[in-house]
Short mmCIF file of C-alpha atoms in Angstrom, two decimals:
data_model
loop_
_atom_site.label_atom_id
_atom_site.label_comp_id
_atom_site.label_asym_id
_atom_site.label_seq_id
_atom_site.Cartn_x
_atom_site.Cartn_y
_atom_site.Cartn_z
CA UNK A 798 52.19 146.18 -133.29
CA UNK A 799 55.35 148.07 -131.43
CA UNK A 800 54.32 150.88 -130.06
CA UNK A 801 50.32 150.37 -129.37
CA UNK A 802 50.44 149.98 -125.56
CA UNK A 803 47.63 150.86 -122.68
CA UNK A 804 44.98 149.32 -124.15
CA UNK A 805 44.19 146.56 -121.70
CA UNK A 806 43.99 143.64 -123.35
CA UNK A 807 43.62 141.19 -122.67
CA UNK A 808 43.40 140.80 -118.54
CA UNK A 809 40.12 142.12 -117.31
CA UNK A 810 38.13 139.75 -115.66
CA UNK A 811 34.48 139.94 -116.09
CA UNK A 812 32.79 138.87 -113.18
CA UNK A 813 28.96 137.18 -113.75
CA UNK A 814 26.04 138.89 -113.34
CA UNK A 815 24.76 138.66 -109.41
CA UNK A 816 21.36 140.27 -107.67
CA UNK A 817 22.55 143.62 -105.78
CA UNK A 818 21.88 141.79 -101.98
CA UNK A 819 24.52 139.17 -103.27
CA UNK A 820 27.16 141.32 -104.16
CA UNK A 821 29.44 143.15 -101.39
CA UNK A 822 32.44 144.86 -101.41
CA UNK A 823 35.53 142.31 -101.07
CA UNK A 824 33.01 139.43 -102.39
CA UNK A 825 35.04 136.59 -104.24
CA UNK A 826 34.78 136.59 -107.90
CA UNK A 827 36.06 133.57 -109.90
CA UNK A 828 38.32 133.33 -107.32
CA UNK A 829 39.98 136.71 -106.88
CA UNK A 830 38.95 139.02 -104.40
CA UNK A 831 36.90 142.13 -106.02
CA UNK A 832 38.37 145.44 -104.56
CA UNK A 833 36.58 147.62 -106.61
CA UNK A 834 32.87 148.97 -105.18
CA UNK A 835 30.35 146.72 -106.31
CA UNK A 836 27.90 148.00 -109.20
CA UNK A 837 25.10 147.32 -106.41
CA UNK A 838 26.59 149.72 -104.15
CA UNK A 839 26.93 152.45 -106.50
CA UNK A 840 23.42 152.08 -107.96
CA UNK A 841 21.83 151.95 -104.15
CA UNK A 842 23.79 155.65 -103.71
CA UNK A 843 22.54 156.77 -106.85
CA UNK A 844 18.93 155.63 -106.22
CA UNK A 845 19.01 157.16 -102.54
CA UNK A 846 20.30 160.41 -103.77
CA UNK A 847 17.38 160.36 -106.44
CA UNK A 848 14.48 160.04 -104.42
CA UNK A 849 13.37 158.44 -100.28
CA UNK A 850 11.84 155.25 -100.71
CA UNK A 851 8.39 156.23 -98.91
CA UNK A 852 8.43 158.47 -102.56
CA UNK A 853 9.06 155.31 -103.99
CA UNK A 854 6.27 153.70 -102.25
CA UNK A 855 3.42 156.07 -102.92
CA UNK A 856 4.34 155.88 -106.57
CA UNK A 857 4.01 152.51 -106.77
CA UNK A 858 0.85 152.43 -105.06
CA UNK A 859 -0.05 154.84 -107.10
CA UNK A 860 0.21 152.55 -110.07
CA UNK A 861 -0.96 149.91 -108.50
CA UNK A 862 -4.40 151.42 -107.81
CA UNK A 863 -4.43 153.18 -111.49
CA UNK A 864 -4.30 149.21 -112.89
CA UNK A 865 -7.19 148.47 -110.60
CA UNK A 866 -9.27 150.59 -111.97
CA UNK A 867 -8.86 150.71 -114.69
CA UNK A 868 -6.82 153.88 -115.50
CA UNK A 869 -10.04 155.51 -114.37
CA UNK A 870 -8.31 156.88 -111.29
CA UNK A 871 -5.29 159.03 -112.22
CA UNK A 872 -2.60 159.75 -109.26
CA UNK A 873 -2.07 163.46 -108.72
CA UNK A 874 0.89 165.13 -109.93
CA UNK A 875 3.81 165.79 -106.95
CA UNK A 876 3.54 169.64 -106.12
CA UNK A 877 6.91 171.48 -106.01
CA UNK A 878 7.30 174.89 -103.87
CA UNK A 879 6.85 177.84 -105.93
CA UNK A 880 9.97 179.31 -107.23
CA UNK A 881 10.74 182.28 -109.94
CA UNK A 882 9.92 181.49 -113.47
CA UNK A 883 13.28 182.21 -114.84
CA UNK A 884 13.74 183.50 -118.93
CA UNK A 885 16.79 183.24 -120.35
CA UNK A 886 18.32 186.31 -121.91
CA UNK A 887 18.03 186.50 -125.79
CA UNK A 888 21.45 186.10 -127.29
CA UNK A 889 22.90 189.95 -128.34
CA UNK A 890 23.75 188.31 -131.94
CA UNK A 891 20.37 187.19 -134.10
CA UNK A 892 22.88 184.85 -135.77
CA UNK A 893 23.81 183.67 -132.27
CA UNK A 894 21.41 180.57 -132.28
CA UNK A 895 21.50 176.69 -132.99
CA UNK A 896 19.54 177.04 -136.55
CA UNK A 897 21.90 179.96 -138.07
CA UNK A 898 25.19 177.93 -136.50
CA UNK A 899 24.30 175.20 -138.40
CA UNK A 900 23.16 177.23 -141.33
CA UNK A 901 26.42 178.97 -140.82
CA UNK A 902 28.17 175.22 -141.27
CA UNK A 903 26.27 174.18 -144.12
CA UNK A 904 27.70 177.28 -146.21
CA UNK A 905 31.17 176.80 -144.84
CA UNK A 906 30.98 172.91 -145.96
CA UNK A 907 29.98 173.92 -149.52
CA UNK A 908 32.32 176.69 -149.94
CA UNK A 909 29.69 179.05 -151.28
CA UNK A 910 31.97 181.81 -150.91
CA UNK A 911 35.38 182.78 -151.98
CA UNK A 912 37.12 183.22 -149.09
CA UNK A 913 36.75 179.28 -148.63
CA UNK A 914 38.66 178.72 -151.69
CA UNK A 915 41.80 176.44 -150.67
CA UNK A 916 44.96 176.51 -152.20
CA UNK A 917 45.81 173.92 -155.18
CA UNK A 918 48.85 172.04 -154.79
CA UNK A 919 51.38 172.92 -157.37
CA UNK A 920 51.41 169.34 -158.78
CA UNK A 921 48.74 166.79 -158.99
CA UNK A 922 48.78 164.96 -155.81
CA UNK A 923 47.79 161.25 -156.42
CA UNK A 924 47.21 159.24 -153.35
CA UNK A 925 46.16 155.82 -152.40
CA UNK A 926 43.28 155.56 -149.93
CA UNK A 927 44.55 151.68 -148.55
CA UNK A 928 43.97 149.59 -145.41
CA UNK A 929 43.43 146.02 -145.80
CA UNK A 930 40.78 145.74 -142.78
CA UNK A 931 36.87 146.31 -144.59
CA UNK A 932 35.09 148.29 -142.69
CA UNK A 933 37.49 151.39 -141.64
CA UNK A 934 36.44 154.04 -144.00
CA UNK A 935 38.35 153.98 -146.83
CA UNK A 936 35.08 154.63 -149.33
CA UNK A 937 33.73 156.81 -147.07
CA UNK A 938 36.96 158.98 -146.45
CA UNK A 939 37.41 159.05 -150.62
CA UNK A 940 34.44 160.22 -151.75
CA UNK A 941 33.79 162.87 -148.99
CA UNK A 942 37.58 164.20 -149.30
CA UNK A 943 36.85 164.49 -152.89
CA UNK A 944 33.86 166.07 -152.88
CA UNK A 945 34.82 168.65 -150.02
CA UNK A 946 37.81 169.04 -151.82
CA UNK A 947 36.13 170.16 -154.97
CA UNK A 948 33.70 172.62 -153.92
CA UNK A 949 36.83 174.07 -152.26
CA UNK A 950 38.37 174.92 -155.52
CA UNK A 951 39.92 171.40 -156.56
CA UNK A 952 39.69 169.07 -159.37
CA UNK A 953 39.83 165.54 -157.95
CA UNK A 954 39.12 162.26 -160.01
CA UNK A 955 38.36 159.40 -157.71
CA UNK A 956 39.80 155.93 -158.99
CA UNK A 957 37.56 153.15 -157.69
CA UNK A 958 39.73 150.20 -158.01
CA UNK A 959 37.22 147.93 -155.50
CA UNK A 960 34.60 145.31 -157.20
CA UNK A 961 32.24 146.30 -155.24
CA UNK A 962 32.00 149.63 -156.69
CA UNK A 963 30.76 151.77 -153.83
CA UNK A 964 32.12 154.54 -154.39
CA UNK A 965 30.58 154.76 -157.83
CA UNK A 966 27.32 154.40 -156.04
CA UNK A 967 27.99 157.38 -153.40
CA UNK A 968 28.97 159.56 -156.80
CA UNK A 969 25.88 158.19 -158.35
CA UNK A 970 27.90 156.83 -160.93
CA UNK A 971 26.58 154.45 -163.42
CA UNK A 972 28.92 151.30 -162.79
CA UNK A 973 26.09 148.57 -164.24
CA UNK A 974 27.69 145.19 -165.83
CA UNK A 975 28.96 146.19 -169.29
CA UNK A 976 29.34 149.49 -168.71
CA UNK A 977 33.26 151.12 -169.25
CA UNK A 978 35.43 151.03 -166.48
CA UNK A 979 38.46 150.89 -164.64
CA UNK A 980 38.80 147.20 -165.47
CA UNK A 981 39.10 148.20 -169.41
CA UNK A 982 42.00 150.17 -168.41
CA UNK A 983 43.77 147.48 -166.23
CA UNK A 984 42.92 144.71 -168.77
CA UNK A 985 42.21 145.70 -172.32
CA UNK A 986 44.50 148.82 -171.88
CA UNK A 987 41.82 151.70 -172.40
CA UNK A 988 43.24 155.19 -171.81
CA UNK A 989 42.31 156.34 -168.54
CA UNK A 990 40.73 159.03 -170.25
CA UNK A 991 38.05 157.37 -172.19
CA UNK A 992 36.31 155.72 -168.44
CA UNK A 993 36.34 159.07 -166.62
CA UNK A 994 32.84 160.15 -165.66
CA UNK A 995 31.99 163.53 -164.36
CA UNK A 996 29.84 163.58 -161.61
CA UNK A 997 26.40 165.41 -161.66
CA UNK A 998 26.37 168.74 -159.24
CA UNK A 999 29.78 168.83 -158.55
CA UNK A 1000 31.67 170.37 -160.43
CA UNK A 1001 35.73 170.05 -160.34
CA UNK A 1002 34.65 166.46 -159.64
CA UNK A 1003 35.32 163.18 -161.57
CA UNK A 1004 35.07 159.45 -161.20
CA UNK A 1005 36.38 156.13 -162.89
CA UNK A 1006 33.96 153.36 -162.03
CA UNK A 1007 34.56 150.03 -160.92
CA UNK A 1008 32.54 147.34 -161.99
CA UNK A 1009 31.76 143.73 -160.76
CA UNK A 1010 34.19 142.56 -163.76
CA UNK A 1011 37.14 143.79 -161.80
CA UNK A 1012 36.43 141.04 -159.59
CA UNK A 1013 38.24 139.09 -161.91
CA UNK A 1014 40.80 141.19 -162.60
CA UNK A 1015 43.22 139.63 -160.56
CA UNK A 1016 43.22 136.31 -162.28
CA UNK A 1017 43.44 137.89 -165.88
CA UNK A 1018 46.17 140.03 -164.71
CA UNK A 1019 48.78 137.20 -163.31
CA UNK A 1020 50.00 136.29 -166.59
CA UNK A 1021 50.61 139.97 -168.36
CA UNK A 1022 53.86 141.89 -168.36
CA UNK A 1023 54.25 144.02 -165.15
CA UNK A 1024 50.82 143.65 -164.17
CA UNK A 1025 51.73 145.96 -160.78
CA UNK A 1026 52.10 149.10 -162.89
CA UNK A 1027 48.88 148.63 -164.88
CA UNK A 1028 47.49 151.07 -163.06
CA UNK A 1029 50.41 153.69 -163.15
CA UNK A 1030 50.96 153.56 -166.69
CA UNK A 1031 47.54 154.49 -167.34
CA UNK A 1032 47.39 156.93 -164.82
CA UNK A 1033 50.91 158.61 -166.21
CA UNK A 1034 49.14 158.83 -169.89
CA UNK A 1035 46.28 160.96 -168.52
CA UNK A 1036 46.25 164.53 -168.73
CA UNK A 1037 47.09 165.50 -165.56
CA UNK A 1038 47.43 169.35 -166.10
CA UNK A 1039 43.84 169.65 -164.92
CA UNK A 1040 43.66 167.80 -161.73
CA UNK A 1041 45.28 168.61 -158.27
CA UNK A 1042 44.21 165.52 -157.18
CA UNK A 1043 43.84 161.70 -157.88
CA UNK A 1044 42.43 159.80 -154.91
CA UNK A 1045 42.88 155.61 -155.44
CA UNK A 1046 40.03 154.10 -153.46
CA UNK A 1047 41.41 150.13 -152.40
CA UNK A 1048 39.47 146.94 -152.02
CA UNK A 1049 40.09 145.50 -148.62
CA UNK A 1050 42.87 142.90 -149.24
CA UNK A 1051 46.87 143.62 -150.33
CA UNK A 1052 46.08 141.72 -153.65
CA UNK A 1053 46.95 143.12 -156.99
CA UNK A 1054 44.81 145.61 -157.36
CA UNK A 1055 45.84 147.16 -154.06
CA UNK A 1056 49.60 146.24 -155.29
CA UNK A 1057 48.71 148.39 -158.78
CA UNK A 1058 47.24 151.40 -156.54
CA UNK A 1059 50.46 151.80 -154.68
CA UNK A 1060 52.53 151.33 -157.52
CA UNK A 1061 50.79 154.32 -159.57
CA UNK A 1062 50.78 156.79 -156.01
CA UNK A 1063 53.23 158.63 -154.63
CA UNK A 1064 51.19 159.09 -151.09
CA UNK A 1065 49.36 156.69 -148.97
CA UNK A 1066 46.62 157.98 -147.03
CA UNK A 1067 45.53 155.33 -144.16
CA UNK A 1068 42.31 155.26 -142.97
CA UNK A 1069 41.58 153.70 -139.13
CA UNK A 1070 38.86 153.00 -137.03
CA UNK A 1071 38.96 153.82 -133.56
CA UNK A 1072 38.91 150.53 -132.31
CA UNK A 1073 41.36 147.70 -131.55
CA UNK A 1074 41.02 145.22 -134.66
CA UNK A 1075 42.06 147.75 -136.64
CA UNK A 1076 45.29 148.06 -135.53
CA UNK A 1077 46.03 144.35 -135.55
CA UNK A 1078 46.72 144.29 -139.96
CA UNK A 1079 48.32 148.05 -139.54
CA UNK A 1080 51.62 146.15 -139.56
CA UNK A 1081 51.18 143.95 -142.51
CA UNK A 1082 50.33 147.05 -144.34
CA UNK A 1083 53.42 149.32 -143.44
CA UNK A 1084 55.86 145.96 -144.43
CA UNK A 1085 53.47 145.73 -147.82
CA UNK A 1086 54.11 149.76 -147.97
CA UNK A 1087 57.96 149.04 -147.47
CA UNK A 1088 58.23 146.22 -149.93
CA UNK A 1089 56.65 148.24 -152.67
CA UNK A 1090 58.66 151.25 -152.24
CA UNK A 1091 62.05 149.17 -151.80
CA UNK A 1092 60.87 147.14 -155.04
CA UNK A 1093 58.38 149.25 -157.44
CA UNK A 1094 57.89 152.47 -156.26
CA UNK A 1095 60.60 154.39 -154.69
CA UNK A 1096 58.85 157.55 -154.02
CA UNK A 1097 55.60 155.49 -151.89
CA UNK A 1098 55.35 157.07 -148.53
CA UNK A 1099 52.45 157.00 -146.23
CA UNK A 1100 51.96 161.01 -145.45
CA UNK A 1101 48.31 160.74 -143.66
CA UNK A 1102 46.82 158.73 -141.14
CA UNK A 1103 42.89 159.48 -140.55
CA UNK A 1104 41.02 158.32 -137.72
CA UNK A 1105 37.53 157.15 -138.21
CA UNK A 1106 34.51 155.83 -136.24
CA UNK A 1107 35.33 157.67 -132.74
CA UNK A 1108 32.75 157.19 -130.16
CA UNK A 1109 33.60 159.35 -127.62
CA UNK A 1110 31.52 157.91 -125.33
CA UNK A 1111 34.15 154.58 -125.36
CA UNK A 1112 37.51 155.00 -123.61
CA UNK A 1113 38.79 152.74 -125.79
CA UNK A 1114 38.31 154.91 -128.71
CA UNK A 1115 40.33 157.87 -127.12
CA UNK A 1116 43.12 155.42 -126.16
CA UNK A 1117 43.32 153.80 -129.65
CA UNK A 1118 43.37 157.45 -131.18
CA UNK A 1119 46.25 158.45 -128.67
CA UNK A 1120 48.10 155.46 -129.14
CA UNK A 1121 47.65 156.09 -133.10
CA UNK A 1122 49.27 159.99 -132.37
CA UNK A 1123 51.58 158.79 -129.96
CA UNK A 1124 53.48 155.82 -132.87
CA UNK A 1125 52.69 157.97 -136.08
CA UNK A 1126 53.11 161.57 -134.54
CA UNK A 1127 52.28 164.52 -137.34
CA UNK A 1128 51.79 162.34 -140.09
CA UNK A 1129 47.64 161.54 -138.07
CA UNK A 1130 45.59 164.26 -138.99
CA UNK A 1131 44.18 166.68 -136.03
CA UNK A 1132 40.53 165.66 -137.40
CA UNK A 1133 38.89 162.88 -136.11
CA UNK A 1134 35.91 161.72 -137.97
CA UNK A 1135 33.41 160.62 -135.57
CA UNK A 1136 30.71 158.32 -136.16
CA UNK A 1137 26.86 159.67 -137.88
CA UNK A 1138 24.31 158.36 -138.74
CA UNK A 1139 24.16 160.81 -141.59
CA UNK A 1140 27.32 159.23 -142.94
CA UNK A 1141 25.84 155.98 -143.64
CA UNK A 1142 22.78 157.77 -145.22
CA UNK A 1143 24.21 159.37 -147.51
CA UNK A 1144 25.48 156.68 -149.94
CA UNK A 1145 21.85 155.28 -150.70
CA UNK A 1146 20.75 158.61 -152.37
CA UNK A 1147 23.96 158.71 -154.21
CA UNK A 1148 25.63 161.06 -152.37
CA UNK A 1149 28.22 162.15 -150.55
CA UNK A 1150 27.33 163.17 -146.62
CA UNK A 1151 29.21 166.80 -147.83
CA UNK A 1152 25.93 167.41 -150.29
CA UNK A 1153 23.62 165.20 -148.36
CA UNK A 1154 23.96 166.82 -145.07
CA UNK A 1155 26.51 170.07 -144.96
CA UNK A 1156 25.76 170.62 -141.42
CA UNK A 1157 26.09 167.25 -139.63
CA UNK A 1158 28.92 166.36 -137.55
CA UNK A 1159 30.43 163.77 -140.12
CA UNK A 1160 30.48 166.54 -143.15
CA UNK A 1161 32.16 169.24 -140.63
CA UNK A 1162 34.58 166.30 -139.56
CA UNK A 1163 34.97 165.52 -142.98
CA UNK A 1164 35.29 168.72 -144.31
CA UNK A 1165 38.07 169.84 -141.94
CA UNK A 1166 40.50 166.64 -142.96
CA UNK A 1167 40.29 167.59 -146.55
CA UNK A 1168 40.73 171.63 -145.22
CA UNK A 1169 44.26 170.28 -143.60
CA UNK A 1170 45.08 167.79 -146.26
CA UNK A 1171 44.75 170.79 -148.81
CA UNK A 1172 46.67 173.20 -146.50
CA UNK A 1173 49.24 170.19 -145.95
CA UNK A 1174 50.53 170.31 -149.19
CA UNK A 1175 51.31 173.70 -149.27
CA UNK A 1176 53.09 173.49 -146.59
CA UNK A 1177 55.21 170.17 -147.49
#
């Protein structure tokens, strides 16, 4: 894609693995000089700067006479010099400590006050959560938008236009086979209306369900009349009066139901992992973004980009995420939602990491994109 440069690849060479008394500085590898330090050389500096080998060598003797006998014989512990016993000072604030911060977190997450109320935008916002790479997010990023979102004041209803219904399942939504969904209002023409579910403990919060019978949704929809705007049409005859927002959650593919999802939005929010797959179907989804608004939707634009999975501990990761700023500019968000554990938890007790964990780092993350998306649009 134009504009995604510095990421190195391809062109590093990988040179096989070789014992540390085989590998020198200026050594041949695959037939290029190395002139980098060998990994041998900077391990033997680290290892002499971390203890003398005669150290070394009673510790190992140590060990070796422990196994002897048995573990009867127990080396005794290294002595150190004595040196003052040191006690930190006790922080001047009581709520100065790592259990009230994070207590302090947790309430800001859930907005249990009302000075964490955001402001509403002053017409429903309906966006399309797309990317046709699986993995990036996109679930993920709806459901915890729309759940920070709503405890912040907001009345979001979550579209789940993707078979595999999981964002039904991380709204504890009943989406069994049978039951009404979005697929009644693509196919049989149900009002909207008549599928939405509210979702238990949050309120301000409301789902349509997706069911395994949208799988087939595609097929059954070739042959009807403007089968892009499906979606649209049933989303304009809903009673939007009460909603600020109407987040599309997208299966990963640009097939008709993604067509349908950008065809009823106005925004597209983009989600993307921090990594360098991702950015390899980015372009087919900007032209796919293009065509739609040059053919069925003129007011499409993509308005967010969110970046997803960061590992800070990979350079890669910060120079996808620059790279991302430097093509896009303002429209990436200043969040970056970094990868927990607690994140992929949440979903299998039906919940959304915002409820199931205020105070981890995906929540906060989390909870800060949906405080600038909200703040975005009243500043648009």
């Amino acid at each position: 894609m134009p504009g995604v440069t510095g990421l190195g690849w391809p062109g590093e060479r990988l040179a096989s693995f070789q014992f540390p008394d085989q590998v020198m500085r200026g050594t041949p590898v695959n037939g290029h000089e190395d002139l980098s330090p060998s990994g041998s050389y900077r391990v033997r500096n680290a290892l002499a700067a971390a203890g003398s080998p005669e150290s070394q060598d009673v510790t190992a003797g140590a060990v070796r006479e422990a196994v002897r006998s048995g573990g009867d014989y127990m080396p005794p512990e290294p002595t150190a010099p004595d040196a003052p016993v040191v006690v930190p000072d006790a922080p001047i604030s009581a709520g100065d400590t790592p259990i009230a911060r994070a207590a302090e977190a947790a309430v800001g997450v859930r907005g249990a006050t009302q000075r964490d109320q955001w402001p509403r935008p002053k017409k429903c916002r309906i966006m399309t959560i797309a990317n046709q790479k699986g993995g990036v997010g996109k679930t993920t990023t709806a459901v915890n938008l729309a759940a920070s979102l709503s405890q912040h004041g907001n009345r979001v209803l979550v579209v789940d236009l993707d078979p595999q219904g999981n964002a039904s399942t991380a709204l504890d939504v009943d989406h069994r086979v049978g039951q009404d969904s979005v697929y009644n209002a693509l196919v049989e023409e149900r009002p909207l209306s008549e599928v939405v579910s509210e979702v238990d403990g949050m309120p301000g919060l409301y789902c349509v369900p997706a069911t395994i019978d949208l799988a087939g949704a595609e097929i059954e929809l070739v042959p009807l009349v403007a089968r892009e705007a499906r979606l649209s049409r049933s989303i304009d005859q809903l009673d939007r009066e009460n909603l600020d927002y109407v987040l599309i959650d997208c299966p990963p593919s640009l097939g008709l139901l993604t067509i349908n999802a950008l065809v009823a939005a106005e925004e597209v929010l983009i989600p993307i992992q921090c990594e360098y797959y991702a950015l390899e179907g980015l372009e087919q989804l900007l032209r796919t973004v293009e065509l739609v608004r040059g053919h069925l939707n003129a007011k499409l634009k993509v308005t967010t980009i969110l970046l997803t999975m960061y590992d800070g501990r990979t350079r890669l990761a910060t120079q996808v995420a620059d790279d991302v700023r430097s093509h896009f500019g303002d429209v990436v968000l200043q969040t970056i939602i970094p990868r927990s554990v607690r994140v992929s938890e949440a979903p299998s007790y039906g919940q959304s990491v915002i409820t199931y964990d205020p105070a981890s780092s995906g929540a906060v993350a989390y909870a800060e994109a949906a405080r600038e998306l909200a703040y975005r649009a009243v500043t648009a």
